[in-house]
mmCIF file of C-alpha atoms and ligand atoms in Angstrom:
data_model
loop_
_atom_site.group_PDB
_atom_site.id
_atom_site.type_symbol
_atom_site.label_atom_id
_atom_site.label_comp_id
_atom_site.label_asym_id
_atom_site.label_seq_id
_atom_site.Cartn_x
_atom_site.Cartn_y
_atom_site.Cartn_z
ATOM 1 C CA MET A 928 90.757 94.606 121.292
ATOM 2 C CA ALA A 929 89.980 98.264 120.651
ATOM 3 C CA SER A 930 92.291 98.315 117.629
ATOM 4 C CA ILE A 931 90.424 95.405 116.104
ATOM 5 C CA MET A 932 87.045 96.935 116.906
ATOM 6 C CA MET A 933 88.032 100.150 115.145
ATOM 7 C CA PHE A 934 88.277 98.091 111.945
ATOM 8 C CA VAL A 935 85.207 95.966 112.703
ATOM 9 C CA PHE A 936 83.143 99.149 113.166
ATOM 10 C CA LYS A 937 84.690 100.491 109.932
ATOM 11 C CA LYS A 938 85.853 103.690 111.551
ATOM 12 C CA GLY A 939 88.141 105.515 109.171
ATOM 13 C CA SER A 940 90.119 107.290 111.847
ATOM 14 C CA ARG A 941 90.871 107.431 115.543
ATOM 15 C CA ASN A 942 88.821 110.603 115.664
ATOM 16 C CA ALA A 943 85.765 108.832 114.201
ATOM 17 C CA PHE A 944 86.196 106.051 116.779
ATOM 18 C CA ASN A 945 86.491 108.628 119.570
ATOM 19 C CA ASN A 946 83.310 110.359 118.394
ATOM 20 C CA GLU A 947 81.396 107.232 119.430
ATOM 21 C CA ARG A 948 82.341 108.083 123.013
ATOM 22 C CA GLU A 949 79.795 110.877 122.813
ATOM 23 C CA THR A 950 76.992 108.381 122.224
ATOM 24 C CA ASP A 951 75.932 106.947 125.583
ATOM 25 C CA GLU A 952 74.065 104.070 123.935
ATOM 26 C CA PHE A 953 77.145 103.026 121.917
ATOM 27 C CA VAL A 954 79.419 103.171 124.959
ATOM 28 C CA LYS A 955 76.944 101.192 127.080
ATOM 29 C CA ASN A 956 76.521 98.532 124.381
ATOM 30 C CA TYR A 957 80.289 98.274 123.829
ATOM 31 C CA GLU A 958 80.904 97.787 127.539
ATOM 32 C CA ARG A 959 77.998 95.335 127.903
ATOM 33 C CA ILE A 960 79.039 93.205 124.905
ATOM 34 C CA PHE A 961 82.793 93.122 125.470
ATOM 35 C CA GLY A 962 82.934 93.484 129.237
ATOM 36 C CA VAL A 963 85.556 96.210 129.062
ATOM 37 C CA ARG A 964 85.504 99.988 129.241
ATOM 38 C CA PHE A 965 85.240 101.814 125.912
ATOM 39 C CA PRO A 966 88.756 103.202 125.414
ATOM 40 C CA SER A 967 90.071 106.386 123.893
ATOM 41 C CA ALA A 968 91.560 105.611 120.487
ATOM 42 C CA ASP A 969 94.440 107.936 121.363
ATOM 43 C CA THR A 970 95.343 105.726 124.331
ATOM 44 C CA VAL A 971 95.113 102.667 122.089
ATOM 45 C CA ASP A 972 97.436 104.369 119.595
ATOM 46 C CA GLU A 973 99.911 105.212 122.362
ATOM 47 C CA VAL A 974 99.985 101.589 123.578
ATOM 48 C CA MET A 975 100.338 100.204 120.048
ATOM 49 C CA ARG A 976 103.256 102.531 119.304
ATOM 50 C CA LYS A 977 105.094 101.331 122.420
ATOM 51 C CA MET A 978 104.483 97.660 121.697
ATOM 52 C CA ASN A 979 107.229 95.718 119.944
ATOM 53 C CA GLU A 980 105.769 94.528 116.648
ATOM 54 C CA LYS A 981 107.453 91.132 116.929
ATOM 55 C CA TYR A 982 105.096 90.323 119.826
ATOM 56 C CA LEU A 983 102.081 91.232 117.713
ATOM 57 C CA GLU A 984 103.364 88.883 115.019
ATOM 58 C CA LYS A 985 103.745 86.107 117.608
ATOM 59 C CA LEU A 986 100.245 86.777 118.902
ATOM 60 C CA LYS A 987 98.844 86.592 115.376
ATOM 61 C CA THR A 988 100.685 83.329 114.710
ATOM 62 C CA SER A 989 99.450 81.855 118.000
ATOM 63 C CA LEU A 990 95.845 82.785 117.213
ATOM 64 C CA ILE A 991 96.034 81.237 113.747
ATOM 65 C CA LYS A 992 97.575 78.055 115.196
ATOM 66 C CA ILE A 993 94.574 77.808 117.537
ATOM 67 C CA LEU A 994 92.186 78.179 114.585
ATOM 68 C CA ILE A 995 94.067 75.449 112.683
ATOM 69 C CA LYS A 996 94.175 73.180 115.739
ATOM 70 C CA LYS A 997 90.402 73.633 116.143
ATOM 71 C CA LYS A 998 90.078 72.701 112.451
ATOM 72 C CA VAL A 999 88.302 75.933 111.531
ATOM 73 C CA PHE A 1000 89.818 75.896 108.031
ATOM 74 C CA HIS A 1001 89.996 72.120 107.511
ATOM 75 C CA LYS A 1002 86.989 71.841 105.197
ATOM 76 C CA ASN A 1003 88.746 74.314 102.856
ATOM 77 C CA ARG A 1004 91.872 72.222 102.370
ATOM 78 C CA ILE A 1005 92.918 71.234 98.876
ATOM 79 C CA LEU A 1006 92.602 67.484 98.246
ATOM 80 C CA GLY A 1007 91.389 67.335 101.824
ATOM 81 C CA LYS A 1008 94.966 67.703 103.014
ATOM 82 C CA TYR A 1009 96.684 70.973 102.057
ATOM 83 C CA PHE A 1010 96.006 74.544 103.057
ATOM 84 C CA LEU A 1011 96.140 77.026 100.192
ATOM 85 C CA THR A 1012 98.485 79.913 100.896
ATOM 86 C CA VAL A 1013 99.454 82.774 98.652
ATOM 87 C CA THR A 1014 102.218 85.309 99.071
ATOM 88 C CA ASP A 1015 102.282 88.714 97.455
ATOM 89 C CA GLY A 1016 103.645 92.168 97.944
ATOM 90 C CA SER A 1017 101.506 95.246 98.256
ATOM 91 C CA HIS A 1018 101.923 98.939 98.739
ATOM 92 C CA ALA A 1019 101.603 99.890 102.399
ATOM 93 C CA MET A 1020 102.074 103.646 102.365
ATOM 94 C CA THR A 1021 103.713 106.570 100.636
ATOM 95 C CA VAL A 1022 105.799 108.730 102.965
ATOM 96 C CA ASN A 1023 107.802 111.927 102.874
ATOM 97 C CA GLU A 1024 111.553 111.990 102.252
ATOM 98 C CA GLY A 1025 113.506 111.212 105.428
ATOM 99 C CA HIS A 1026 110.723 109.086 106.944
ATOM 100 C CA CYS A 1027 113.127 106.318 108.008
ATOM 101 C CA GLU A 1028 116.190 104.357 106.923
ATOM 102 C CA HIS A 1029 114.053 101.526 105.515
ATOM 103 C CA CYS A 1030 112.094 103.583 102.984
ATOM 104 C CA LEU A 1031 111.966 102.236 99.460
ATOM 105 C CA THR A 1032 112.464 104.785 96.703
ATOM 106 C CA ARG A 1033 111.466 105.036 93.082
ATOM 107 C CA LYS A 1034 112.422 107.710 90.579
ATOM 108 C CA SER A 1035 109.835 108.596 87.940
ATOM 109 C CA ASP A 1036 110.707 109.358 84.330
ATOM 110 C CA SER A 1037 110.444 113.044 85.188
ATOM 111 C CA GLY A 1038 113.062 112.568 87.909
ATOM 112 C CA LYS A 1039 110.676 112.929 90.872
ATOM 113 C CA MET A 1040 111.630 110.668 93.785
ATOM 114 C CA THR A 1041 108.880 108.819 95.656
ATOM 115 C CA TYR A 1042 109.419 107.300 99.131
ATOM 116 C CA PHE A 1043 107.237 104.422 100.208
ATOM 117 C CA HIS A 1044 106.869 101.176 102.134
ATOM 118 C CA ASN A 1045 105.665 97.828 100.798
ATOM 119 C CA VAL A 1046 104.844 94.657 102.652
ATOM 120 C CA VAL A 1047 104.961 91.066 101.529
ATOM 121 C CA GLU A 1048 102.257 89.007 103.132
ATOM 122 C CA ALA A 1049 101.568 85.281 103.287
ATOM 123 C CA LYS A 1050 97.870 84.495 103.411
ATOM 124 C CA LEU A 1051 95.938 81.343 104.043
ATOM 125 C CA VAL A 1052 92.947 81.580 101.695
ATOM 126 C CA THR A 1053 89.728 79.667 101.293
ATOM 127 C CA GLU A 1054 87.763 79.017 98.113
ATOM 128 C CA LYS A 1055 85.056 81.363 99.367
ATOM 129 C CA GLY A 1056 87.533 84.232 99.472
ATOM 130 C CA PHE A 1057 88.238 84.384 103.179
ATOM 131 C CA SER A 1058 91.884 85.104 103.898
ATOM 132 C CA ILE A 1059 93.969 85.375 107.026
ATOM 133 C CA SER A 1060 97.596 86.402 107.266
ATOM 134 C CA PRO A 1061 99.911 84.241 109.372
ATOM 135 C CA ALA A 1062 102.993 86.293 108.486
ATOM 136 C CA ALA A 1063 104.142 89.501 106.865
ATOM 137 C CA GLU A 1064 107.472 91.119 106.176
ATOM 138 C CA ARG A 1065 108.437 94.590 105.141
ATOM 139 C CA ALA A 1066 110.101 94.874 101.759
ATOM 140 C CA GLU A 1067 113.286 96.643 102.813
ATOM 141 C CA ASN A 1068 115.543 99.176 101.210
ATOM 142 C CA PRO A 1069 118.291 97.085 99.596
ATOM 143 C CA GLY A 1070 120.694 100.027 99.352
ATOM 144 C CA VAL A 1071 120.618 99.829 95.569
ATOM 145 C CA PRO A 1072 117.972 101.019 93.082
ATOM 146 C CA TYR A 1073 114.621 99.520 94.022
ATOM 147 C CA ASP A 1074 113.755 96.250 92.315
ATOM 148 C CA LYS A 1075 110.257 95.163 93.362
ATOM 149 C CA GLN A 1076 110.762 91.530 92.430
ATOM 150 C CA ASP A 1077 114.096 91.254 94.260
ATOM 151 C CA CYS A 1078 112.801 92.958 97.424
ATOM 152 C CA GLU A 1079 109.712 90.738 97.463
ATOM 153 C CA LEU A 1080 111.731 87.564 96.946
ATOM 154 C CA LYS A 1081 114.033 88.465 99.857
ATOM 155 C CA ALA A 1082 111.015 89.234 102.048
ATOM 156 C CA PHE A 1083 109.477 85.910 100.996
ATOM 157 C CA VAL A 1084 112.593 84.073 102.225
ATOM 158 C CA ARG A 1085 112.228 85.786 105.624
ATOM 159 C CA ILE A 1086 108.538 84.812 105.751
ATOM 160 C CA ALA A 1087 109.368 81.211 104.862
ATOM 161 C CA GLU A 1088 111.933 81.130 107.675
ATOM 162 C CA LYS A 1089 109.384 82.524 110.132
ATOM 163 C CA THR A 1090 106.658 80.067 109.178
ATOM 164 C CA ASP A 1091 108.686 76.880 108.936
ATOM 165 C CA GLY A 1092 106.588 75.332 111.677
ATOM 166 C CA SER A 1093 109.024 75.991 114.488
ATOM 167 C CA SER A 1094 107.519 79.352 115.491
HETATM 168 ZN ZN1 ZN B 2463 110.278 104.899 105.913
#
């Protein structure tokens, strides 16, 4: 809940979110509206780091299934029958050398090596531009020189397997 609210409130950092703790009115309103204590963003970060990401993915899938079951997106179906989904890769973050064993690498013409992570995400989109992501996969280090298209295609296969309707 607090993680989501950090984005809803457009706080750029945990520190900015924590600064709201110093505003009694904000804390009171948060607790009144959501019925929970206003947390420390550092505690939220600690919990999120300990949580297995596969459970977050399952939670996200479950929530989207509820929205579909309640027909929230039904009026946006194509030909009144099909949901429009798109899948694309995007840059997630640039990291320092040695970050992890899954880092992707790219060598520039000048020979400088860059380490980074990309994700491939499936999104259900509406004609008004709303989008929601039922599944995402990391583009992984293939152990050979990085080929964006190949990494994204392999990640797409994993997404398709995850979203085949059985999960
Ligand atoms: Zn890494």
